[in-house]
Short mmCIF file of C-alpha atoms and ligand atoms in Angstrom, two decimals:
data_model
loop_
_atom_site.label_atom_id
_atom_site.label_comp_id
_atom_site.label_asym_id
_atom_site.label_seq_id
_atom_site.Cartn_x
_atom_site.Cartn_y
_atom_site.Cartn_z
CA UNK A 1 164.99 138.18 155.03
CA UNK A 2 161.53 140.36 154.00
CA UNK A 3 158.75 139.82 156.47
CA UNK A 4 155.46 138.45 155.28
CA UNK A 5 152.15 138.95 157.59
CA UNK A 6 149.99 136.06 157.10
CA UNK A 7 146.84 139.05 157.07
CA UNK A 8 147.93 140.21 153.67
CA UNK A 9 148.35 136.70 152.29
CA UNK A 10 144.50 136.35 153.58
CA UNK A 11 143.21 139.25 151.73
CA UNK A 12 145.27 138.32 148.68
CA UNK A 13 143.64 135.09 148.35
CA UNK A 14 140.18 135.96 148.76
CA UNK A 15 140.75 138.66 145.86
CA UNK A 16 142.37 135.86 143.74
CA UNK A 17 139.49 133.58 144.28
CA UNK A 18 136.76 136.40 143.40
CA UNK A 19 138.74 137.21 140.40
CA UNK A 20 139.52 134.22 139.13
CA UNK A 21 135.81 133.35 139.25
CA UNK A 22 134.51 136.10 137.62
CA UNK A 23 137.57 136.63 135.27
CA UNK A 24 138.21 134.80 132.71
CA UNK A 25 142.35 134.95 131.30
CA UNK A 26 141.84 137.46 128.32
CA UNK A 27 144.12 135.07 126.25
CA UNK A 28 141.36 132.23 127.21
CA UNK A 29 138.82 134.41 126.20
CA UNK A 30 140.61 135.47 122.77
CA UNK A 31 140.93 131.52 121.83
CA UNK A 32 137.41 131.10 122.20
CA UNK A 33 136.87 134.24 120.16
CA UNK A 34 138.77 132.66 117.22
CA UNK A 35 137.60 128.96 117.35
CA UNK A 36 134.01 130.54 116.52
CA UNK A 37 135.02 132.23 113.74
CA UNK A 38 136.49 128.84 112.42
CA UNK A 39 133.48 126.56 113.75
CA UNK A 40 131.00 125.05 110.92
CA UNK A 41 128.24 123.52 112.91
CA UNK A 42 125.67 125.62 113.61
CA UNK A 43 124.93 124.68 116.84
CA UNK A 44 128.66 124.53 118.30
CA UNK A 45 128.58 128.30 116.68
CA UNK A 46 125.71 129.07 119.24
CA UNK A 47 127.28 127.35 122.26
CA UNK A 48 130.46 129.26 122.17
CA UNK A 49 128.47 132.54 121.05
CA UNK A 50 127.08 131.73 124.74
CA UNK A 51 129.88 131.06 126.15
CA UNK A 52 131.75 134.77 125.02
CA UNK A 53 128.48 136.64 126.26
CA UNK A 54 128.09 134.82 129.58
CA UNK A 55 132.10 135.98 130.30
CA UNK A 56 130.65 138.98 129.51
CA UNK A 57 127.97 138.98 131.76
CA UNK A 58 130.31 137.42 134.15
CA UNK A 59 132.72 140.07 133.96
CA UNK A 60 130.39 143.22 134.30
CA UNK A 61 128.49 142.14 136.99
CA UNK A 62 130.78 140.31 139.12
CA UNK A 63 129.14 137.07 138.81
CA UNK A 64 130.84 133.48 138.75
CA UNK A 65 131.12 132.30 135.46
CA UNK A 66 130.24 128.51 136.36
CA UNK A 67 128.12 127.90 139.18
CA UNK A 68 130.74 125.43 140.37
CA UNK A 69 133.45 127.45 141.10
CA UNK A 70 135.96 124.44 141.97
CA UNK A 71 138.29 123.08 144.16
CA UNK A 72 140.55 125.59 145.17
CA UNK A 73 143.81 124.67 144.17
CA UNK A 74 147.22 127.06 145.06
CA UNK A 75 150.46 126.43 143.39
CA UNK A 76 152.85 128.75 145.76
CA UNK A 77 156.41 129.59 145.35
CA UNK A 78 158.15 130.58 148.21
CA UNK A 79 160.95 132.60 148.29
CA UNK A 80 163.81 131.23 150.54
CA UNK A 81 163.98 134.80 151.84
CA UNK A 82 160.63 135.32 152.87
CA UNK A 83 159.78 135.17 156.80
CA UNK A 84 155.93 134.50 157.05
CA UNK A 85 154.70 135.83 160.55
CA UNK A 86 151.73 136.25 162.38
CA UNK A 87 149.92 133.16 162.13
CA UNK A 88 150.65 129.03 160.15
CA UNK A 89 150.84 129.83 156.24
CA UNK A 90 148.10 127.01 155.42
CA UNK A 91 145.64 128.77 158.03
CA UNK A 92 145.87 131.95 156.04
CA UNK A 93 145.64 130.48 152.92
CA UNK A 94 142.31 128.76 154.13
CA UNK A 95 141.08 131.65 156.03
CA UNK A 96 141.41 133.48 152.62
CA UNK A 97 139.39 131.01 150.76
CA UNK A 98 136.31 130.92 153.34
CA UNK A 99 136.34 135.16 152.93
CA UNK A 100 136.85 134.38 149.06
CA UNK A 101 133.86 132.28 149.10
CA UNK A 102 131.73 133.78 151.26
CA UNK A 103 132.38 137.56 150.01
CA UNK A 104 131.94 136.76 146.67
CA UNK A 105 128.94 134.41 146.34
CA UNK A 106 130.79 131.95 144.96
CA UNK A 107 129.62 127.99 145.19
CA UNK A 108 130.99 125.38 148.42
CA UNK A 109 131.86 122.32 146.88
CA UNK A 110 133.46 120.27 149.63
CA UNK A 111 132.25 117.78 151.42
CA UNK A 112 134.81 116.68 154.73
CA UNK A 113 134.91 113.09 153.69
CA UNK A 114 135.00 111.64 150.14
CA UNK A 115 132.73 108.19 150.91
CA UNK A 116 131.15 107.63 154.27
CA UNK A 117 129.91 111.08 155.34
CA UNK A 118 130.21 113.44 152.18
CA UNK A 119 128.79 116.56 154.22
CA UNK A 120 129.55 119.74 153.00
CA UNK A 121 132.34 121.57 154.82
CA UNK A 122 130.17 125.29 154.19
CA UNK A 123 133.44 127.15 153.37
CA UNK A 124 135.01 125.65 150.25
CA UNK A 125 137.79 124.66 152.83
CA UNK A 126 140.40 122.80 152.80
CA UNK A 127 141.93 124.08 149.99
CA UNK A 128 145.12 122.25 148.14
CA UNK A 129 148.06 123.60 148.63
CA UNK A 130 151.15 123.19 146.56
CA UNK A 131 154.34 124.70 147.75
CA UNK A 132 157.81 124.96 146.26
CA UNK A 133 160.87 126.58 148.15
CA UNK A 134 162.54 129.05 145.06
CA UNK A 135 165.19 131.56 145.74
CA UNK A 136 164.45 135.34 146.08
CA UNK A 137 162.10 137.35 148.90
CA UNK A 138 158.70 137.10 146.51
CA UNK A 139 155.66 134.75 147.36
CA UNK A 140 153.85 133.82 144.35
CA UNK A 141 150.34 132.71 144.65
CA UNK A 142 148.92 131.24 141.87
CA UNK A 143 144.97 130.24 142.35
CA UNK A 144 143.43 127.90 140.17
CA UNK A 145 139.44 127.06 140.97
CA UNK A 146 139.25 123.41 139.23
CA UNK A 147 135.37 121.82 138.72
CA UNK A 148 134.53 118.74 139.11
CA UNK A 149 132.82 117.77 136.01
CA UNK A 150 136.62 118.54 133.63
CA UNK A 151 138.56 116.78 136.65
CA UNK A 152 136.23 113.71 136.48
CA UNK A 153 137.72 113.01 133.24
CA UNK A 154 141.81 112.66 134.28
CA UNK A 155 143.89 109.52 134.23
CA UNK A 156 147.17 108.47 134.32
CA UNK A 157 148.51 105.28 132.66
CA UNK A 158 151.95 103.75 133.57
CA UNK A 159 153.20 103.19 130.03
CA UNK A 160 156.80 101.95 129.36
CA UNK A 161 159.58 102.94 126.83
CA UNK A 162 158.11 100.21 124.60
CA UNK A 163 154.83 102.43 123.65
CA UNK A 164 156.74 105.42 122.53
CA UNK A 165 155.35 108.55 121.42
CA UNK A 166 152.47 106.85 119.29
CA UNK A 167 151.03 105.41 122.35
CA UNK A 168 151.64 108.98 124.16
CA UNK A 169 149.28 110.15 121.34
CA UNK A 170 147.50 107.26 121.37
CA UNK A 171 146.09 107.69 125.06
CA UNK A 172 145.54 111.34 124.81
CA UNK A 173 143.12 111.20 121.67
CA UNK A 174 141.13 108.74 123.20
CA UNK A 175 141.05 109.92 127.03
CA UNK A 176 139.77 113.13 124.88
CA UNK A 177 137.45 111.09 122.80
CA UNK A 178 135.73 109.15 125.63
CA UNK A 179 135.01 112.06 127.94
CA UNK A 180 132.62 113.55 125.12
CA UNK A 181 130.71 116.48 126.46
CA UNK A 182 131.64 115.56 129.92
CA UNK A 183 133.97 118.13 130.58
CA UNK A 184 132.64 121.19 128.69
CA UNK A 185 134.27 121.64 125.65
CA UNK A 186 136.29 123.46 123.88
CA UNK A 187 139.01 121.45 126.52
CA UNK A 188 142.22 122.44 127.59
CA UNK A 189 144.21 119.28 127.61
CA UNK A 190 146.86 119.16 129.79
CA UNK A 191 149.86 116.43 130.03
CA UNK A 192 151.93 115.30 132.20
CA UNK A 193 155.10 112.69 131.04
CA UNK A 194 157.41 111.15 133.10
CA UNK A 195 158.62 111.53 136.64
CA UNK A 196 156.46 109.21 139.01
CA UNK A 197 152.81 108.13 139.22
CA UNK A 198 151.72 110.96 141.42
CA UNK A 199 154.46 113.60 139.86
CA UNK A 200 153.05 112.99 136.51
CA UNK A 201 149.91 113.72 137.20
CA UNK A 202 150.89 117.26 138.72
CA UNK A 203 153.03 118.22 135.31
CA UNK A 204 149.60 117.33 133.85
CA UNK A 205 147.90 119.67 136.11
CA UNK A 206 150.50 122.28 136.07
CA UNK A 207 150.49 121.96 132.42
CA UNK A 208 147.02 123.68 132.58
CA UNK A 209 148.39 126.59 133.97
CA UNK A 210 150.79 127.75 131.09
CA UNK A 211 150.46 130.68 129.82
CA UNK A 212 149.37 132.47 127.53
CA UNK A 213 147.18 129.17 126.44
CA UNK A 214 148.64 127.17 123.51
CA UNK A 215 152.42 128.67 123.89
CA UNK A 216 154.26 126.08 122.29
CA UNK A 217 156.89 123.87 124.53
CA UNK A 218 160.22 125.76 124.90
CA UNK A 219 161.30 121.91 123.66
CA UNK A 220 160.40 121.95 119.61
CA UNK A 221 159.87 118.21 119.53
CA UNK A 222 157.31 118.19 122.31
CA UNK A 223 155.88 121.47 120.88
CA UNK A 224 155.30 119.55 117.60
CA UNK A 225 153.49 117.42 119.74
CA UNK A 226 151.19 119.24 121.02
CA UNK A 227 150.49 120.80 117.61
CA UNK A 228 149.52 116.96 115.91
CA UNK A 229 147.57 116.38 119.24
CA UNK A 230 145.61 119.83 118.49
CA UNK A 231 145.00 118.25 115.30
CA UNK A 232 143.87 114.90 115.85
CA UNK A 233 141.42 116.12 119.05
CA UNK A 234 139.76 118.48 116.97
CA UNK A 235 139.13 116.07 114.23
CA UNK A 236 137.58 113.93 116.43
CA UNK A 237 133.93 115.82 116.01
CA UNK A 238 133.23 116.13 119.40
CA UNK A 239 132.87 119.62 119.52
CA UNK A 240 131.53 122.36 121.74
CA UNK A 241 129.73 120.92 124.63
CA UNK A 242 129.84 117.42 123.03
CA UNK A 243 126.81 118.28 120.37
CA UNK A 244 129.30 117.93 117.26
CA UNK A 245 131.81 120.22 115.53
CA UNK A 246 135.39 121.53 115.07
CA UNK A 247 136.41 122.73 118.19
CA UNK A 248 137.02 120.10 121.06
CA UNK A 249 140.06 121.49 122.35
CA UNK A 250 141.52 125.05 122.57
CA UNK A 251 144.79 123.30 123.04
CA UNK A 252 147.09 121.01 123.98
CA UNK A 253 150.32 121.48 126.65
CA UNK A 254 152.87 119.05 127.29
CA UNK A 255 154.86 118.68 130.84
CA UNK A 256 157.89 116.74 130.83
CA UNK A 257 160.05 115.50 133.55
CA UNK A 258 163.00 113.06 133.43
CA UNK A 259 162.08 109.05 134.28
CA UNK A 260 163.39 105.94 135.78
CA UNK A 261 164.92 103.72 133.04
CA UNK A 262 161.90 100.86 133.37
CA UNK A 263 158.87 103.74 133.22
CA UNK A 264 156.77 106.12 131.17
CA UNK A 265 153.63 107.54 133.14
CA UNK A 266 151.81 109.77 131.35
CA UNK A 267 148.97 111.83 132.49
CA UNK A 268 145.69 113.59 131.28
CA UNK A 269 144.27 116.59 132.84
CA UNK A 270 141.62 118.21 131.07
CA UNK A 271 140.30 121.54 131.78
CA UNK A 272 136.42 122.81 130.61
CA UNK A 273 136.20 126.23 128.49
CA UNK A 274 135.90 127.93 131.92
CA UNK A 275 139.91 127.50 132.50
CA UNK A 276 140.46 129.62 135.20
CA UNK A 277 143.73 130.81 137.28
CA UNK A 278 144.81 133.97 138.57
CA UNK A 279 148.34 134.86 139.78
CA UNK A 280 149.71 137.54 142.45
CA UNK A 281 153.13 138.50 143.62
CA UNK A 282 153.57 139.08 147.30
CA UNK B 1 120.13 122.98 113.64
CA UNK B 2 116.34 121.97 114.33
CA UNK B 3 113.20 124.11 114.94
CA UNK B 4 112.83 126.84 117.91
CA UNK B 5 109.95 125.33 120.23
CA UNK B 6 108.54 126.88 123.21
CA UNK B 7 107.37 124.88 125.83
CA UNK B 8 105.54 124.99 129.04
CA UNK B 9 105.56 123.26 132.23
CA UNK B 10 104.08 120.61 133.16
CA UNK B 11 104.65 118.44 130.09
CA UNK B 12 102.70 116.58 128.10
CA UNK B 13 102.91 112.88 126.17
CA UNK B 14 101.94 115.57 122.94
CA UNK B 15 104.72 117.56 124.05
CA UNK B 16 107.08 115.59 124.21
CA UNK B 17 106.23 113.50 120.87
CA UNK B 18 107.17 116.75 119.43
CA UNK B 19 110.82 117.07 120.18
CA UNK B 20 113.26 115.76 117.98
CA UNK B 21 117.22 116.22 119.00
CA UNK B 22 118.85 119.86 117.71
CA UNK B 23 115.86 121.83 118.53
CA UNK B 24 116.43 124.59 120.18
CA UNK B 25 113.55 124.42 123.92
CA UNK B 26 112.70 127.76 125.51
CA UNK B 27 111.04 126.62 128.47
CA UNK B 28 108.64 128.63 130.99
CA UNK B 29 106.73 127.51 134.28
CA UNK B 30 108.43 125.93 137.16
CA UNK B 31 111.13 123.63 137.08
CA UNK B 32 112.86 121.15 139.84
CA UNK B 33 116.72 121.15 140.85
CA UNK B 34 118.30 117.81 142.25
CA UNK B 35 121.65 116.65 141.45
CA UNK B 36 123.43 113.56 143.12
CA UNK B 37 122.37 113.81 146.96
CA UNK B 38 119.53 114.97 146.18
CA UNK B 39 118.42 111.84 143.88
CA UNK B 40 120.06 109.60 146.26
CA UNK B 41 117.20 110.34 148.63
CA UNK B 42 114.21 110.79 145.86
CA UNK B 43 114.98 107.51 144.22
CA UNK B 44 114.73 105.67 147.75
CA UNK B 45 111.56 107.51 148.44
CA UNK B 46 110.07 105.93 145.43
CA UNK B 47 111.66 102.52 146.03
CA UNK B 48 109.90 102.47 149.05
CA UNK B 49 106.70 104.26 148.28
CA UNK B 50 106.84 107.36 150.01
CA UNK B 51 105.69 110.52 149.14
CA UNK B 52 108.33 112.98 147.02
CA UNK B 53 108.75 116.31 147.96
CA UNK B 54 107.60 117.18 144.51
CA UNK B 55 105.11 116.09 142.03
CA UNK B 56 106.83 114.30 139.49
CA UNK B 57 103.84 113.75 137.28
CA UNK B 58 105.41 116.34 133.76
CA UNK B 59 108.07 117.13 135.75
CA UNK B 60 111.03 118.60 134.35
CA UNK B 61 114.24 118.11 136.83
CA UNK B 62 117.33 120.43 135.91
CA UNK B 63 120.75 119.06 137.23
CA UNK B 64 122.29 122.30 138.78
CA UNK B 65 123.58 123.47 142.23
CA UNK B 66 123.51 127.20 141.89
CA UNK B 67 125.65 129.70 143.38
CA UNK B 68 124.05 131.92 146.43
CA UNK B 69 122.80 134.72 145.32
CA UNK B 70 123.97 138.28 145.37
CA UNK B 71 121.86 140.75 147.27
CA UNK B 72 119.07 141.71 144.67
CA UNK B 73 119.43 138.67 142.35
CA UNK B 74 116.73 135.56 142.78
CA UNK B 75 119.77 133.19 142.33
CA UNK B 76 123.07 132.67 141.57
CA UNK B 77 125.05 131.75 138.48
CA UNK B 78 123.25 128.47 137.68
CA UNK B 79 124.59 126.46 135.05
CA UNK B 80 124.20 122.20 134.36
CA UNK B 81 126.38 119.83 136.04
CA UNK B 82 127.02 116.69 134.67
CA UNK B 83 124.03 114.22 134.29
CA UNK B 84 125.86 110.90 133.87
CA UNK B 85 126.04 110.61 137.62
CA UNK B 86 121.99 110.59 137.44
CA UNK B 87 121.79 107.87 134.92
CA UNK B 88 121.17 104.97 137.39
CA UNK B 89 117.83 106.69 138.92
CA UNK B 90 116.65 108.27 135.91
CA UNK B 91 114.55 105.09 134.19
CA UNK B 92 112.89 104.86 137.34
CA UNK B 93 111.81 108.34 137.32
CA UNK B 94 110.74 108.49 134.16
CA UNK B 95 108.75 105.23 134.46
CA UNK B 96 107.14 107.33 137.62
CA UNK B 97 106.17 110.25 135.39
CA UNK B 98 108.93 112.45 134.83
CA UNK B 99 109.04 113.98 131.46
CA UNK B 100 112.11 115.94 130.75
CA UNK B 101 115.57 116.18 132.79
CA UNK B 102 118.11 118.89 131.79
CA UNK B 103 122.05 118.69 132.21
CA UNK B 104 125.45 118.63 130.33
CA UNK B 105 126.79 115.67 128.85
CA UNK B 106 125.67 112.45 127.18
CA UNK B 107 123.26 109.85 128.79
CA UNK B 108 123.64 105.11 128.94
CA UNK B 109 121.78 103.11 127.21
CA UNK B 110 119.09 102.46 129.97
CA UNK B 111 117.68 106.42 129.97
CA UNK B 112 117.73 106.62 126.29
CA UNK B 113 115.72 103.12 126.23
CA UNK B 114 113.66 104.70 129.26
CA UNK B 115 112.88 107.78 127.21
CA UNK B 116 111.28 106.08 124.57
CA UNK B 117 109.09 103.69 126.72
CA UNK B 118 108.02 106.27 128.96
CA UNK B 119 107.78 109.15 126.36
CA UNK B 120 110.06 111.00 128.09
CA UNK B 121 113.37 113.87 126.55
CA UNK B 122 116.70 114.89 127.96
CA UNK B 123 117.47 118.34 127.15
CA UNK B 124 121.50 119.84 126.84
CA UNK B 125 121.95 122.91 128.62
CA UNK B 126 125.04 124.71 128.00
CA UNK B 127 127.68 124.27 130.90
CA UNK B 128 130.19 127.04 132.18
CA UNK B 129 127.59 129.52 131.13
CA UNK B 130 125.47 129.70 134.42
CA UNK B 131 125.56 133.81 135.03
CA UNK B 132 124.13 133.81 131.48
CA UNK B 133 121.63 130.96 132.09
CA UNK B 134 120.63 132.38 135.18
CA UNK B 135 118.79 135.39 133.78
CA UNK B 136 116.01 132.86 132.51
CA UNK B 137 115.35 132.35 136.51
CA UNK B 138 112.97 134.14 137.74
CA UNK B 139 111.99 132.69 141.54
CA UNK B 140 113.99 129.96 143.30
CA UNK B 141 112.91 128.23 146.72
CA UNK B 142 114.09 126.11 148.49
CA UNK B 143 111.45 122.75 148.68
CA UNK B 144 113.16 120.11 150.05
CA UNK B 145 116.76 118.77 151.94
CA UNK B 146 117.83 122.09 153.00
CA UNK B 147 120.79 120.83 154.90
CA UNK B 148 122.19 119.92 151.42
CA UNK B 149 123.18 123.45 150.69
CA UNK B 150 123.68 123.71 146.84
CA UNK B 151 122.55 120.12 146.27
CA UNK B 152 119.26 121.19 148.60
CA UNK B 153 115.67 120.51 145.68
CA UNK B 154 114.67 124.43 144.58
CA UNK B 155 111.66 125.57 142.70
CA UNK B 156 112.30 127.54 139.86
CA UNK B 157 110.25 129.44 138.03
CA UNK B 158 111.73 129.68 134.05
CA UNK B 159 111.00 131.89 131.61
CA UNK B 160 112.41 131.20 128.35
CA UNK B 161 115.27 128.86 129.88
CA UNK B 162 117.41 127.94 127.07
CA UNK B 163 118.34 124.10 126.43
CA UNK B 164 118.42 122.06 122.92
CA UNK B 165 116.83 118.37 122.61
CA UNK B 166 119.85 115.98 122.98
CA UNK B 167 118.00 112.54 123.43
CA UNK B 168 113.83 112.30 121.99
CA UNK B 169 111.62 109.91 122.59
CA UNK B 170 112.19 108.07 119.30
CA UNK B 171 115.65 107.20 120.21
CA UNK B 172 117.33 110.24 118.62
CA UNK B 173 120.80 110.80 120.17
CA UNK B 174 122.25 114.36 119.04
CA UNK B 175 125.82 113.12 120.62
CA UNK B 176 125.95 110.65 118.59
CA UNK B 177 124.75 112.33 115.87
CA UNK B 178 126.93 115.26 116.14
CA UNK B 179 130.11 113.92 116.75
CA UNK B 180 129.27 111.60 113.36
CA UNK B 181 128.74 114.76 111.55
CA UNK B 182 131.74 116.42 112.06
CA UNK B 183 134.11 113.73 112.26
CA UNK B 184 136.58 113.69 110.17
S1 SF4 C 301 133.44 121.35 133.77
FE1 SF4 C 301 133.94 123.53 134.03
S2 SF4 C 301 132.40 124.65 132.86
FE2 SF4 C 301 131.67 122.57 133.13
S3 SF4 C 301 130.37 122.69 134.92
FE3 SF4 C 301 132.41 122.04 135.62
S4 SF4 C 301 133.48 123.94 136.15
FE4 SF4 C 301 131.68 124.50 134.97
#
């Protein structure tokens, strides 16, 4: 049993959500890079010329790259040999996003009730917090700031054995294709098949999170996939922020989990250029 | 990709008439924020009568909530947000006198109509790269709804703010456009 004091998992989390806001993944960053060299329209050539210097800008003067700097969302694995003491493990977490937040100048973009009230909690909290129980003495936090405008565009469908993988492919191109320049392309398109309703949508959210972006799935089949999704989005014109051209999505990840014999829900996540998450190892 | 125009605030019919979508705006003089809350209460102010916390005669509105700002900086990172979410108050607007709106994102069928009749443009901004758009600010105050925090109505004044013309006042749509372009 190693001891864990809830006051280091604070301070941990409001360094994650600083960097992660100002910090860009280097591999995100080196995707963008190349996409530009291979866009043709002139105008999607500007955008993501914009979009390398404001990460620049971003980066130097610790500055948030998007104004809306998310939801925060933790993904936490907990080793079964970790004792977490002084203080609740959720109240640090939070009490680590309202430093975050506040220290860093970053945006508060929750509101305590999603219809009647909608007034803004003034501390980015509550935060979402996933936890899974994993064997070992390490706590993993993995951060992931999620805006609204990309998450505006998910769905999940309950398709059945019947539509196969052509109406997999099917739904992807066109949840891509109808969400334009909603979520700020060059997307990251994450999805989620199988499981249940709700754990469908999570592989589609955790799909986001793979790194570096566009490893292939360790399956080859689903990792062909992905590649004739890659395709087909990026033929679809949308381009960089929606005003036409080649790149639409930096690419495309597939989650899988097994199903129940009479079900196939599948799930789109998208993420904007800005795909942000940052990890640390307690 | 169209011509490089700069453009002052407040606009003009004349202005406006000479937009057409892909041309790069640099825009200067002050600008109004006001995302959803904000229009919530702006488009019932109208509905009724009352006076708006702004004058909305050439007024250009600019769907952002900034980040606070870091000690020496006027704001902080300051990018679009999504205008959709605006489209059901926006003909109204227009009809009152706005002239331009800036955001991310395409618009319906009722602001495109409402920019031609009312001679009116929406400009795209490019979103996710608000530390870089937010060296074109160069004063922010707050005006209005204060108690909305990021959502609260700000004055900015712009210098050189960088958008391109996405919808014109002859119909143009450079989504539409674009996408047919490059579609292959
Ligand atoms: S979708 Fe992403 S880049 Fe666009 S405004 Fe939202 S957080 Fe920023």
């Amino acid at each position: 049993m190693r001891e864990v004091n809830t006051k280091e998992i604070v301070d941990v989390v409001a360094r994650l959500c600083m960097d992660a806001n100002y910090n860009l993944p280097e591999d995100v960053l080196d995707t963008i890079k190349k996409a530009k060299e291979k866009e043709d329209s002139p105008t999607g050539k500007a955008i993501l010329d914009e979009i390398i210097e404001n990460n620049r800008i971003a980066r130097e003067e610790k500055l948030a790259i998007c104004q809306d700097t998310g939801f925060a969302l933790f993904f936490v694995e907990l080793g079964q040999d970790v004792h977490i003491i002084d203080g609740n493990f959720q109240d640090a977490i939070n009490e680590g996003v309202k430093k975050g937040y506040q220290d860093g100048y970053l945006r508060k973009s929750i509101v305590n009730d999603p219809v009647l009230l909608r007034v803004n909690t003034k501390d980015n909290t509550p935060a979402i917090i996933y936890t899974d129980i994993v064997p070992g003495d390490k706590l993993k936090i993995i951060f992931c700031p999620k805006g609204g405008g990309a998450e505006n565009m998910a769905e999940v469908q309950m398709l059945t054995a019947a539509h196969g993988i052509e109406g997999v492919k099917k739904f992807v191109v066109e949840r891509v294709r109808k969400s334009g320049g909603n979520p700020c392309p060059p997307v990251v398109v994450g999805v989620g098949i199988g499981g249940t309703f709700e754990r469908c949508a999570m592989l589609a959210k955790q799909a986001l999170l793979r790194e570096p972006l566009g490893a292939p799935n360790p399956d080859p089949k689903f990792a062909e996939v992905e590649q004739e999704l890659l395709e087909e989005i990026n033929k679809l014109g949308i381009g960089p922020m929606g005003l036409g051209g080649r790149t639409t999505a930096l690419a495309v990840h597939i989650e899988t989990y097994p199903c129940h014999i009479a079900t196939m829900p599948v799930a789109v996540n998208l993420n904007c250029h800005v795909a942000r998450h940052k990890s640390a190892v307690i | 990709m169209g011509n490089e125009i700069k453009l002052k605030t407040p606009l003009s019919d004349e202005d406006i008439e000479k937009l057409k979508i892909g041309d790069k705006v640099l825009l200067s003089g002050i600008i109004y924020t006001g995302r959803d809350a904000a229009h919530k209460r702006l488009y019932a102010l109208l509905k009724t009568g009352k006076p708006l916390p702004i004058n909305i005669k050439g007024a250009v509105i600019y769907y952002v909530g900034p980040a606070p700002a870091k000690p020496d900086y006027v704001i902080g990172s300051a990018g679009p947000t999504t205008s959709y979410r605006m489209d059901p108050f926006t003909p109204f607007m227009h009809e009152k006198g706005l002239k331009a709106t800036i955001g991310k994102g395409n618009r319906n069928k009722d602001v495109r109509e409402s920019l031609q009749k009312y001679k009116g443009v929406y400009l795209a901004a490019t979103g996710g790269v608000a530390a870089l758009i937010a060296k074109s600010i160069k004063s922010a105050k707050i005006i209005a709804y204060e108690d909305l925090g990021a959502e609260a109505i700000r004055e900015l004044v712009v210098e050189d703010f960088p958008c391109t013309v996405a919808n014109d006042c002859r119909g143009g749509d450079l989504f539409e456009q674009g996408i047919k372009e490059f579609k292959i």
